[in-house]
Tab-separated table of C-alpha atoms in Angstrom:
chain	number	residue	atom	x	y	z
A	1	MET	CA	40.698	-19.127	-54.615
A	2	MET	CA	38.778	-18.520	-51.385
A	3	GLY	CA	41.781	-17.144	-49.498
A	4	TRP	CA	40.442	-13.617	-49.109
A	5	LEU	CA	37.183	-14.590	-47.432
A	6	PRO	CA	38.805	-15.520	-44.076
A	7	LEU	CA	40.815	-12.307	-44.215
A	8	LEU	CA	37.651	-10.282	-44.706
A	9	LEU	CA	35.999	-12.034	-41.775
A	10	VAL	CA	38.994	-11.163	-39.605
A	11	LEU	CA	39.180	-7.532	-40.681
A	12	LEU	CA	35.551	-6.475	-40.485
A	13	PRO	CA	34.171	-7.864	-37.212
A	14	ALA	CA	35.747	-5.116	-35.110
A	15	GLN	CA	32.837	-2.966	-36.258
A	16	VAL	CA	30.231	-5.729	-36.324
A	17	ARG	CA	30.908	-8.117	-33.447
A	18	ALA	CA	32.047	-5.884	-30.632
A	19	GLU	CA	29.648	-3.816	-28.638
A	20	SER	CA	30.782	-0.250	-29.157
A	21	SER	CA	29.709	3.213	-28.172
A	22	THR	CA	27.800	5.185	-30.794
A	23	PHE	CA	29.010	8.757	-31.174
A	24	THR	CA	27.550	11.802	-32.840
A	25	VAL	CA	30.008	14.482	-33.835
A	26	GLY	CA	28.655	16.858	-31.170
A	27	GLY	CA	28.798	14.232	-28.442
A	28	TYR	CA	32.313	13.234	-29.421
A	29	ILE	CA	33.508	16.843	-29.378
A	30	GLN	CA	32.183	17.260	-25.835
A	31	THR	CA	33.883	14.021	-24.786
A	32	VAL	CA	37.190	15.254	-26.195
A	33	LEU	CA	36.873	18.615	-24.435
A	34	ASP	CA	36.170	16.881	-21.126
A	35	ALA	CA	39.273	14.710	-21.555
A	36	SER	CA	41.608	17.378	-22.974
A	37	PRO	CA	44.556	18.384	-20.738
A	38	GLU	CA	45.020	21.501	-22.870
A	39	VAL	CA	41.491	22.663	-22.117
A	40	GLN	CA	41.802	21.771	-18.430
A	41	LYS	CA	45.046	23.754	-18.168
A	42	ALA	CA	43.470	26.772	-19.866
A	43	ALA	CA	40.487	26.505	-17.509
A	44	ALA	CA	42.833	26.414	-14.504
A	45	ASP	CA	44.726	29.461	-15.826
A	46	PHE	CA	41.432	31.314	-16.202
A	47	ALA	CA	40.361	30.360	-12.671
A	48	ALA	CA	43.695	31.627	-11.319
A	49	ALA	CA	43.412	34.915	-13.234
A	50	ARG	CA	39.841	35.416	-12.037
A	51	ALA	CA	40.869	34.774	-8.429
A	52	ALA	CA	43.746	37.260	-8.787
A	53	TRP	CA	41.321	39.889	-10.097
A	54	LYS	CA	38.935	39.313	-7.187
A	55	GLY	CA	41.812	39.544	-4.722
A	56	GLN	CA	43.101	42.788	-6.223
A	57	THR	CA	39.580	44.253	-6.221
A	58	ALA	CA	39.126	43.356	-2.559
A	59	SER	CA	42.511	44.844	-1.708
A	60	ALA	CA	41.610	48.095	-3.453
A	61	TRP	CA	38.136	48.700	-2.059
A	62	LEU	CA	37.871	46.929	1.292
A	63	PRO	CA	39.312	48.241	4.581
A	64	THR	CA	42.260	46.618	6.291
A	65	VAL	CA	41.469	45.408	9.806
A	66	GLY	CA	44.051	44.239	12.328
A	67	LEU	CA	43.906	42.740	15.815
A	68	THR	CA	47.100	42.413	17.847
A	69	GLY	CA	47.731	40.944	21.266
A	70	THR	CA	51.129	41.439	22.948
A	71	ALA	CA	52.539	39.969	26.169
A	72	TYR	CA	55.992	39.823	27.804
A	73	PRO	CA	56.034	36.796	30.112
A	74	TYR	CA	59.783	37.073	30.770
A	75	GLY	CA	62.278	39.920	30.789
A	76	HIS	CA	61.976	43.705	30.951
A	77	ASP	CA	58.348	44.503	30.250
A	78	PRO	CA	57.947	47.896	28.484
A	79	ALA	CA	54.272	47.940	29.481
A	80	GLU	CA	55.378	47.884	33.170
A	81	GLY	CA	58.134	50.465	32.977
A	82	TYR	CA	60.644	47.776	31.935
A	83	ARG	CA	60.250	45.951	35.191
A	84	PHE	CA	61.860	42.518	35.047
A	85	GLN	CA	59.387	39.639	34.840
A	86	HIS	CA	60.229	36.100	35.987
A	87	TRP	CA	58.066	33.863	33.805
A	88	GLY	CA	54.793	35.394	34.825
A	89	LEU	CA	51.809	36.305	32.730
A	90	ALA	CA	49.229	38.614	34.285
A	91	ARG	CA	46.619	40.932	32.903
A	92	ALA	CA	48.990	43.805	33.477
A	93	ASP	CA	51.518	42.114	31.157
A	94	THR	CA	49.128	42.002	28.215
A	95	SER	CA	48.161	44.650	25.669
A	96	LEU	CA	45.494	44.453	23.002
A	97	ALA	CA	45.249	46.653	19.913
A	98	ALA	CA	42.658	46.944	17.170
A	99	SER	CA	43.032	48.998	14.017
A	100	ALA	CA	41.220	49.647	10.768
A	101	SER	CA	42.295	51.656	7.752
A	102	LEU	CA	40.657	52.459	4.445
A	103	ASN	CA	42.336	53.856	1.376
A	104	LEU	CA	40.130	56.672	0.099
A	105	PHE	CA	42.258	57.752	-2.846
A	106	ASN	CA	45.784	56.976	-4.037
A	107	GLY	CA	46.048	58.682	-7.389
A	108	PHE	CA	44.241	55.882	-9.271
A	109	ALA	CA	47.001	53.382	-8.452
A	110	ASP	CA	44.491	50.798	-7.249
A	111	TYR	CA	42.249	51.463	-10.218
A	112	TYR	CA	45.024	50.642	-12.678
A	113	LYS	CA	46.035	47.541	-10.744
A	114	VAL	CA	42.468	46.262	-10.768
A	115	ARG	CA	42.178	47.100	-14.456
A	116	GLN	CA	45.323	45.155	-15.332
A	117	THR	CA	44.172	42.081	-13.430
A	118	ALA	CA	40.769	42.340	-15.131
A	119	LEU	CA	42.504	42.419	-18.514
A	120	SER	CA	44.598	39.403	-17.516
A	121	ARG	CA	41.396	37.615	-16.518
A	122	ASP	CA	39.736	38.404	-19.852
A	123	THR	CA	42.859	37.327	-21.747
A	124	ALA	CA	42.871	34.005	-19.915
A	125	GLU	CA	39.197	33.567	-20.783
A	126	ALA	CA	39.960	34.218	-24.460
A	127	SER	CA	42.790	31.672	-24.280
A	128	LEU	CA	40.363	29.143	-22.804
A	129	SER	CA	37.943	29.769	-25.659
A	130	GLY	CA	40.758	29.385	-28.186
A	131	SER	CA	41.882	26.129	-26.594
A	132	ARG	CA	38.339	24.781	-26.741
A	133	GLN	CA	38.036	25.763	-30.385
A	134	ALA	CA	41.323	24.092	-31.312
A	135	ARG	CA	40.486	20.865	-29.478
A	136	ALA	CA	36.929	20.833	-30.845
A	137	PHE	CA	38.190	21.137	-34.411
A	138	ALA	CA	40.762	18.408	-33.807
A	139	ALA	CA	37.899	16.250	-32.538
A	140	ALA	CA	35.839	16.962	-35.665
A	141	GLN	CA	38.834	16.020	-37.809
A	142	ALA	CA	39.292	12.741	-35.939
A	143	PHE	CA	35.566	11.970	-36.074
A	144	TYR	CA	35.227	12.497	-39.811
A	145	ASP	CA	38.539	10.805	-40.558
A	146	LEU	CA	37.348	7.674	-38.773
A	147	GLY	CA	33.997	7.928	-40.549
A	148	LEU	CA	35.756	8.192	-43.902
A	149	LYS	CA	38.048	5.243	-43.192
A	150	ALA	CA	35.094	3.123	-42.094
A	151	ARG	CA	33.252	4.028	-45.297
A	152	LEU	CA	36.289	3.159	-47.424
A	153	ILE	CA	36.397	-0.239	-45.704
A	154	GLU	CA	32.803	-0.815	-46.808
A	155	VAL	CA	33.601	0.232	-50.373
A	156	ALA	CA	36.679	-2.004	-50.489
A	157	ALA	CA	34.754	-4.956	-49.042
A	158	GLU	CA	31.934	-4.560	-51.556
A	159	ASN	CA	34.475	-4.324	-54.364
A	160	LEU	CA	36.136	-7.495	-53.081
A	161	LYS	CA	32.824	-9.328	-53.273
A	162	ILE	CA	32.234	-8.070	-56.821
A	163	GLN	CA	35.714	-9.173	-57.883
A	164	LYS	CA	35.176	-12.580	-56.304
A	165	ASP	CA	31.858	-13.025	-58.132
A	166	ASN	CA	33.443	-11.961	-61.415
A	167	HIS	CA	36.301	-14.381	-60.930
A	168	GLU	CA	33.888	-17.243	-60.290
A	169	LEU	CA	31.951	-16.255	-63.415
A	170	THR	CA	35.168	-16.093	-65.449
A	171	LEU	CA	36.188	-19.501	-64.106
A	172	ASP	CA	32.849	-20.936	-65.208
A	173	HIS	CA	33.236	-19.362	-68.655
A	174	TYR	CA	36.780	-20.668	-68.895
A	175	ARG	CA	35.663	-24.214	-68.108
A	176	ASN	CA	33.049	-23.917	-70.827
A	177	GLY	CA	35.550	-22.573	-73.334
A	178	MET	CA	34.083	-19.060	-73.387
A	179	LYS	CA	37.086	-17.279	-71.793
A	180	SER	CA	40.805	-17.685	-72.186
A	181	LEU	CA	43.359	-18.524	-69.498
A	182	ALA	CA	44.588	-14.923	-69.699
A	183	ASP	CA	41.079	-13.710	-68.860
A	184	LEU	CA	40.944	-16.099	-65.921
A	185	LEU	CA	44.325	-14.971	-64.560
A	186	LYS	CA	43.364	-11.316	-65.000
A	187	SER	CA	40.156	-11.821	-62.987
A	188	GLU	CA	42.051	-13.644	-60.257
A	189	THR	CA	44.684	-10.887	-60.101
A	190	ASP	CA	41.978	-8.247	-59.742
A	191	TRP	CA	40.345	-10.301	-56.993
A	192	HIS	CA	43.548	-10.500	-54.965
A	193	SER	CA	44.264	-6.806	-55.585
A	194	SER	CA	40.882	-6.044	-54.063
A	195	GLY	CA	41.846	-8.111	-51.034
A	196	LEU	CA	44.988	-6.027	-50.626
A	197	ASN	CA	42.858	-2.890	-50.800
A	198	VAL	CA	40.736	-4.235	-47.936
A	199	ALA	CA	43.851	-4.906	-45.846
A	200	ARG	CA	45.211	-1.391	-46.465
A	201	ALA	CA	41.839	0.170	-45.724
A	202	GLU	CA	41.620	-1.738	-42.442
A	203	ALA	CA	45.090	-0.556	-41.403
A	204	GLU	CA	44.077	3.042	-42.122
A	205	ARG	CA	40.836	2.568	-40.174
A	206	ARG	CA	42.717	1.232	-37.162
A	207	GLN	CA	45.090	4.203	-37.246
A	208	ALA	CA	42.125	6.584	-37.410
A	209	LEU	CA	40.472	4.702	-34.533
A	210	LEU	CA	43.664	5.093	-32.493
A	211	GLU	CA	43.632	8.883	-32.942
A	212	PHE	CA	39.893	8.952	-32.254
A	213	ASN	CA	40.250	7.078	-28.970
A	214	LEU	CA	43.352	8.905	-27.733
A	215	LEU	CA	41.676	12.296	-28.107
A	216	ALA	CA	38.672	11.070	-26.132
A	217	GLY	CA	40.742	9.408	-23.396
A	218	ARG	CA	39.507	5.930	-24.345
A	219	PRO	CA	41.499	2.682	-24.649
A	220	ALA	CA	43.468	2.769	-27.887
A	221	ASP	CA	41.746	-0.173	-29.570
A	222	GLU	CA	38.230	0.223	-28.162
A	223	PRO	CA	35.653	-0.039	-30.981
A	224	ALA	CA	33.556	3.012	-31.785
A	225	ALA	CA	30.435	3.308	-33.910
A	226	LEU	CA	29.622	6.646	-35.507
A	227	ALA	CA	26.190	8.028	-36.251
A	228	ALA	CA	25.771	8.035	-40.023
A	229	GLU	CA	25.845	11.338	-41.904
A	230	LEU	CA	24.780	10.628	-45.470
A	231	ASP	CA	24.896	14.126	-46.964
A	232	PRO	CA	26.742	17.380	-46.281
A	233	GLY	CA	23.584	19.323	-45.463
A	234	THR	CA	22.417	22.508	-47.094
A	235	THR	CA	24.234	23.658	-50.194
A	236	THR	CA	23.315	27.308	-49.553
A	237	LEU	CA	26.479	29.272	-48.908
A	238	PRO	CA	26.659	31.637	-45.908
A	239	SER	CA	26.952	35.418	-46.140
A	240	LEU	CA	30.666	36.096	-46.408
A	241	ALA	CA	30.536	39.807	-45.516
A	242	ALA	CA	28.474	39.194	-42.381
A	243	ASP	CA	30.686	36.313	-41.309
A	244	VAL	CA	33.884	38.345	-41.735
A	245	ALA	CA	32.441	40.983	-39.406
A	246	ALA	CA	31.350	38.284	-36.952
A	247	ALA	CA	34.795	36.679	-37.017
A	248	LEU	CA	36.496	39.984	-36.207
A	249	ALA	CA	34.147	40.426	-33.260
A	250	ARG	CA	34.257	36.967	-31.670
A	251	ARG	CA	37.428	35.115	-32.666
A	252	PRO	CA	39.517	34.390	-29.513
A	253	GLU	CA	42.640	35.621	-31.307
A	254	MET	CA	40.993	38.977	-31.954
A	255	ALA	CA	39.832	39.233	-28.352
A	256	SER	CA	43.363	38.532	-27.111
A	257	ALA	CA	44.843	41.131	-29.478
A	258	ARG	CA	42.344	43.789	-28.394
A	259	LEU	CA	42.984	43.028	-24.736
A	260	ALA	CA	46.742	43.244	-25.289
A	261	LEU	CA	46.293	46.686	-26.847
A	262	GLU	CA	44.102	47.847	-23.966
A	263	ALA	CA	46.658	46.520	-21.484
A	264	GLY	CA	49.372	48.457	-23.318
A	265	GLU	CA	47.363	51.670	-23.219
A	266	THR	CA	46.680	51.151	-19.514
A	267	ALA	CA	50.399	50.645	-18.910
A	268	VAL	CA	51.107	53.989	-20.622
A	269	LYS	CA	48.632	55.720	-18.296
A	270	GLN	CA	50.237	54.038	-15.307
A	271	ALA	CA	53.695	55.171	-16.374
A	272	LEU	CA	52.481	58.752	-16.840
A	273	ARG	CA	50.790	58.658	-13.452
A	274	ASP	CA	53.984	57.485	-11.762
A	275	GLY	CA	55.815	60.573	-13.062
A	276	LEU	CA	53.290	63.079	-11.707
A	277	PRO	CA	52.701	64.351	-8.153
A	278	GLN	CA	50.926	61.698	-6.128
A	279	LEU	CA	47.960	62.661	-3.966
A	280	SER	CA	46.599	60.087	-1.557
A	281	ALA	CA	44.010	60.053	1.222
A	282	ASN	CA	43.247	57.428	3.811
A	283	ALA	CA	41.132	57.021	6.941
A	284	SER	CA	42.254	55.067	9.996
A	285	TRP	CA	40.949	54.053	13.411
A	286	SER	CA	42.767	52.353	16.260
A	287	ARG	CA	42.314	51.422	19.902
A	288	THR	CA	44.940	50.159	22.307
A	289	ASP	CA	44.257	48.524	25.666
A	290	ASN	CA	47.241	47.929	27.966
A	291	GLY	CA	46.596	46.002	31.111
A	292	SER	CA	48.728	48.406	33.149
A	293	ASN	CA	47.429	51.504	31.310
A	294	ILE	CA	51.071	52.512	30.787
A	295	GLY	CA	51.746	53.831	27.302
A	296	ASN	CA	48.102	54.283	26.322
A	297	PRO	CA	47.567	57.228	23.966
A	298	ALA	CA	45.888	60.345	25.256
A	299	VAL	CA	42.902	59.614	23.009
A	300	ASN	CA	41.770	56.052	22.893
A	301	PRO	CA	40.372	55.125	20.464
A	302	ASN	CA	41.817	57.548	17.932
A	303	TYR	CA	40.850	58.094	14.310
A	304	GLN	CA	41.824	60.433	11.534
A	305	VAL	CA	41.771	61.151	7.806
A	306	GLY	CA	45.193	61.749	6.316
A	307	LEU	CA	46.275	63.477	3.112
A	308	SER	CA	49.673	63.284	1.455
A	309	LEU	CA	51.193	64.807	-1.666
A	310	SER	CA	54.496	63.603	-3.061
A	311	LEU	CA	56.510	64.694	-6.085
A	312	PRO	CA	59.322	62.568	-7.601
A	313	LEU	CA	62.484	64.632	-8.093
A	314	GLY	CA	66.077	64.085	-9.151
A	315	PHE	CA	67.215	61.156	-11.271
A	316	ASN	CA	63.854	59.450	-10.810
A	317	ALA	CA	62.450	61.775	-13.502
A	318	ALA	CA	64.729	60.219	-16.130
A	319	THR	CA	63.590	56.765	-15.059
A	320	GLN	CA	59.972	57.797	-15.462
A	321	VAL	CA	60.604	59.226	-18.939
A	322	PHE	CA	62.145	55.962	-20.094
A	323	SER	CA	59.313	53.987	-18.487
A	324	VAL	CA	56.752	56.023	-20.420
A	325	SER	CA	58.707	55.542	-23.659
A	326	ALA	CA	58.876	51.777	-23.116
A	327	ALA	CA	55.166	51.574	-22.335
A	328	ARG	CA	54.309	53.558	-25.464
A	329	ALA	CA	56.506	51.289	-27.587
A	330	ARG	CA	54.799	48.187	-26.200
A	331	SER	CA	51.408	49.766	-26.864
A	332	ALA	CA	52.410	50.513	-30.464
A	333	ALA	CA	53.558	46.899	-30.885
A	334	ALA	CA	50.220	45.666	-29.547
A	335	ARG	CA	48.412	47.916	-32.016
A	336	GLN	CA	50.363	46.393	-34.899
A	337	SER	CA	49.655	42.898	-33.568
A	338	LEU	CA	45.946	43.718	-33.630
A	339	ALA	CA	46.236	44.907	-37.233
A	340	ALA	CA	48.085	41.710	-38.183
A	341	ALA	CA	45.482	39.555	-36.429
A	342	THR	CA	42.708	41.401	-38.276
A	343	ARG	CA	44.356	40.722	-41.614
A	344	GLN	CA	44.965	37.071	-40.727
A	345	VAL	CA	41.369	36.501	-39.650
A	346	ARG	CA	40.030	38.082	-42.839
A	347	SER	CA	42.294	35.823	-44.889
A	348	GLU	CA	41.256	32.696	-42.985
A	349	VAL	CA	37.542	33.418	-43.359
A	350	HIS	CA	37.861	33.987	-47.110
A	351	SER	CA	39.993	30.843	-47.494
A	352	ALA	CA	37.524	28.768	-45.485
A	353	PHE	CA	34.652	30.118	-47.585
A	354	ILE	CA	36.428	29.147	-50.806
A	355	ALA	CA	37.214	25.699	-49.384
A	356	LEU	CA	33.579	25.175	-48.343
A	357	GLU	CA	32.284	26.248	-51.742
A	358	SER	CA	34.761	23.942	-53.463
A	359	ALA	CA	33.921	21.024	-51.150
A	360	LEU	CA	30.191	21.318	-51.854
A	361	ASP	CA	30.812	21.467	-55.611
A	362	THR	CA	33.173	18.508	-55.378
A	363	TYR	CA	30.567	16.453	-53.550
A	364	ARG	CA	27.895	17.308	-56.111
A	365	ILE	CA	30.130	16.309	-59.028
A	366	ALA	CA	31.408	13.189	-57.262
A	367	SER	CA	27.822	12.063	-56.639
A	368	LEU	CA	26.998	12.427	-60.340
A	369	LYS	CA	30.182	10.616	-61.283
A	370	GLU	CA	29.395	7.716	-58.954
A	371	ASP	CA	25.937	7.324	-60.455
A	372	ILE	CA	27.341	7.300	-64.003
A	373	ALA	CA	30.118	4.867	-63.055
A	374	ARG	CA	27.597	2.552	-61.380
A	375	ARG	CA	25.382	2.471	-64.439
A	376	SER	CA	28.377	1.883	-66.687
A	377	PHE	CA	29.620	-0.968	-64.514
A	378	GLU	CA	26.200	-2.618	-64.396
A	379	LEU	CA	25.983	-2.417	-68.197
A	380	VAL	CA	29.468	-3.814	-68.812
A	381	ASN	CA	29.000	-6.489	-66.155
A	382	GLU	CA	25.821	-7.686	-67.866
A	383	GLN	CA	27.605	-7.694	-71.216
A	384	TYR	CA	30.429	-9.692	-69.675
A	385	ARG	CA	27.978	-12.273	-68.358
A	386	GLN	CA	26.621	-12.569	-71.890
A	387	ASN	CA	30.201	-12.908	-73.190
A	388	SER	CA	29.907	-9.740	-75.284
A	389	ALA	CA	32.521	-7.755	-73.303
A	390	ASP	CA	36.110	-8.737	-72.546
A	391	VAL	CA	37.786	-8.873	-69.143
A	392	ILE	CA	39.831	-5.706	-69.750
A	393	ARG	CA	36.713	-3.640	-70.334
A	394	LEU	CA	35.098	-5.156	-67.258
A	395	ALA	CA	38.180	-4.443	-65.134
A	396	GLN	CA	38.205	-0.821	-66.274
A	397	ALA	CA	34.505	-0.416	-65.469
A	398	GLN	CA	35.070	-1.950	-62.033
A	399	LEU	CA	38.028	0.363	-61.395
A	400	ASP	CA	36.049	3.417	-62.509
A	401	TYR	CA	33.199	2.481	-60.187
A	402	LEU	CA	35.553	1.840	-57.254
A	403	ASN	CA	37.330	5.164	-57.798
A	404	ALA	CA	34.020	7.015	-58.121
A	405	ARG	CA	32.697	5.547	-54.869
A	406	THR	CA	35.960	6.385	-53.113
A	407	GLU	CA	35.896	9.942	-54.440
A	408	ARG	CA	32.303	10.421	-53.329
A	409	ALA	CA	33.101	9.161	-49.823
A	410	ARG	CA	36.083	11.502	-49.570
A	411	ALA	CA	34.019	14.384	-50.944
A	412	LEU	CA	31.234	13.770	-48.414
A	413	PHE	CA	33.490	13.797	-45.370
A	414	GLY	CA	35.547	16.615	-46.856
A	415	ALA	CA	32.400	18.743	-47.138
A	416	LEU	CA	31.337	17.889	-43.587
A	417	LEU	CA	34.749	18.873	-42.234
A	418	SER	CA	34.815	22.030	-44.372
A	419	ARG	CA	31.724	23.240	-42.544
A	420	TYR	CA	33.563	22.890	-39.239
A	421	GLN	CA	36.589	24.621	-40.744
A	422	TYR	CA	34.369	27.521	-41.754
A	423	ARG	CA	32.715	27.681	-38.337
A	424	LEU	CA	36.181	27.726	-36.776
A	425	ALA	CA	37.258	30.555	-39.083
A	426	ILE	CA	34.271	32.762	-38.222
A	427	GLY	CA	34.636	32.140	-34.482
A	428	GLU	CA	31.429	30.171	-33.996
A	429	PRO	CA	31.782	27.901	-30.920
A	430	LEU	CA	32.230	24.359	-32.225
A	431	TRP	CA	31.159	22.681	-29.008
A	432	LYS	CA	27.656	24.184	-28.955
């Protein structure tokens, strides 16, 4: 008769005996982000894109400086009138040159290159934000799933104790001739069924703990205590119209779609530019110092500003036409992708709003139901103790109370997660 008590003592101490870290949902989300390879990869991609943008900007706007030293220690030395040298190195065999050049204008080619790398940088940043959002929501799911499973363990354990007490009461009544053998067997069956519920609940809790720990980079079976959240917070619903507008402005998917469209439009401008006459201007300075003074320019140092104008002719024109057509097609595709993303975001925000509203209503009703089921069980249980209610009625009241407590627990954690789902839908950073 006492077989389930040792099982309960084995199943529950993982939360009671072991020293475990206590997590809040915000702290756990940050832990998951710090341990996430997906987030780290996105951060590395963003760092690479930012470095590429800085490099392209420097290449476009900074001068190019060169220093060159040349010597001919063996052979016919052009600096000495091609006189043959036998492994000698003298000052006369050495020449030094310094040069600097600055691109003043090249038909906006550098501007478009810098713009494209800036767009790539911003796209990588949006991808990083999206990766953080996805991992943060996965963390919230794991956190509340573990919290729910831990709560269901408590409910199952309390129900097991109630069933055990009722069985002992039924046994006492049976010995005193107040209950039948059928009543006794029914109470014992319900007791053992409650023990099975505890075992199943513990298995589900361990699976949830596994997912919880793996996301955070912790040992798979390391215990974790969660800060209690006893209610879903305010029942006031947010402003849907304002949140739809906010989602369209700050969702990472929308940012990526807008950047893709801008990149497509920039590519069209580049293609058009490549088909037009190209005007460029540059400034240069150089100085050459030969040890023998042979081959030095008449003016040393020398500097100049150069202009050039080029016009693509021949079959290259057809290539440029097709390049412009391809760029325009890609830009049109990006525009349609932006429209599709806008529609998808609107749909997700409305769906998340409906889910949040439903979750809050469900929690409110489940709380009322639990209170009614508790009062009903207490009444029937007292009647059973007075032998004015049969075991079937008691079992039904116990089942109703167990189901009501389970539904309330699921409704609570469902409402908590629905808030994160809504925040995800409107683009609010989940890690802040």
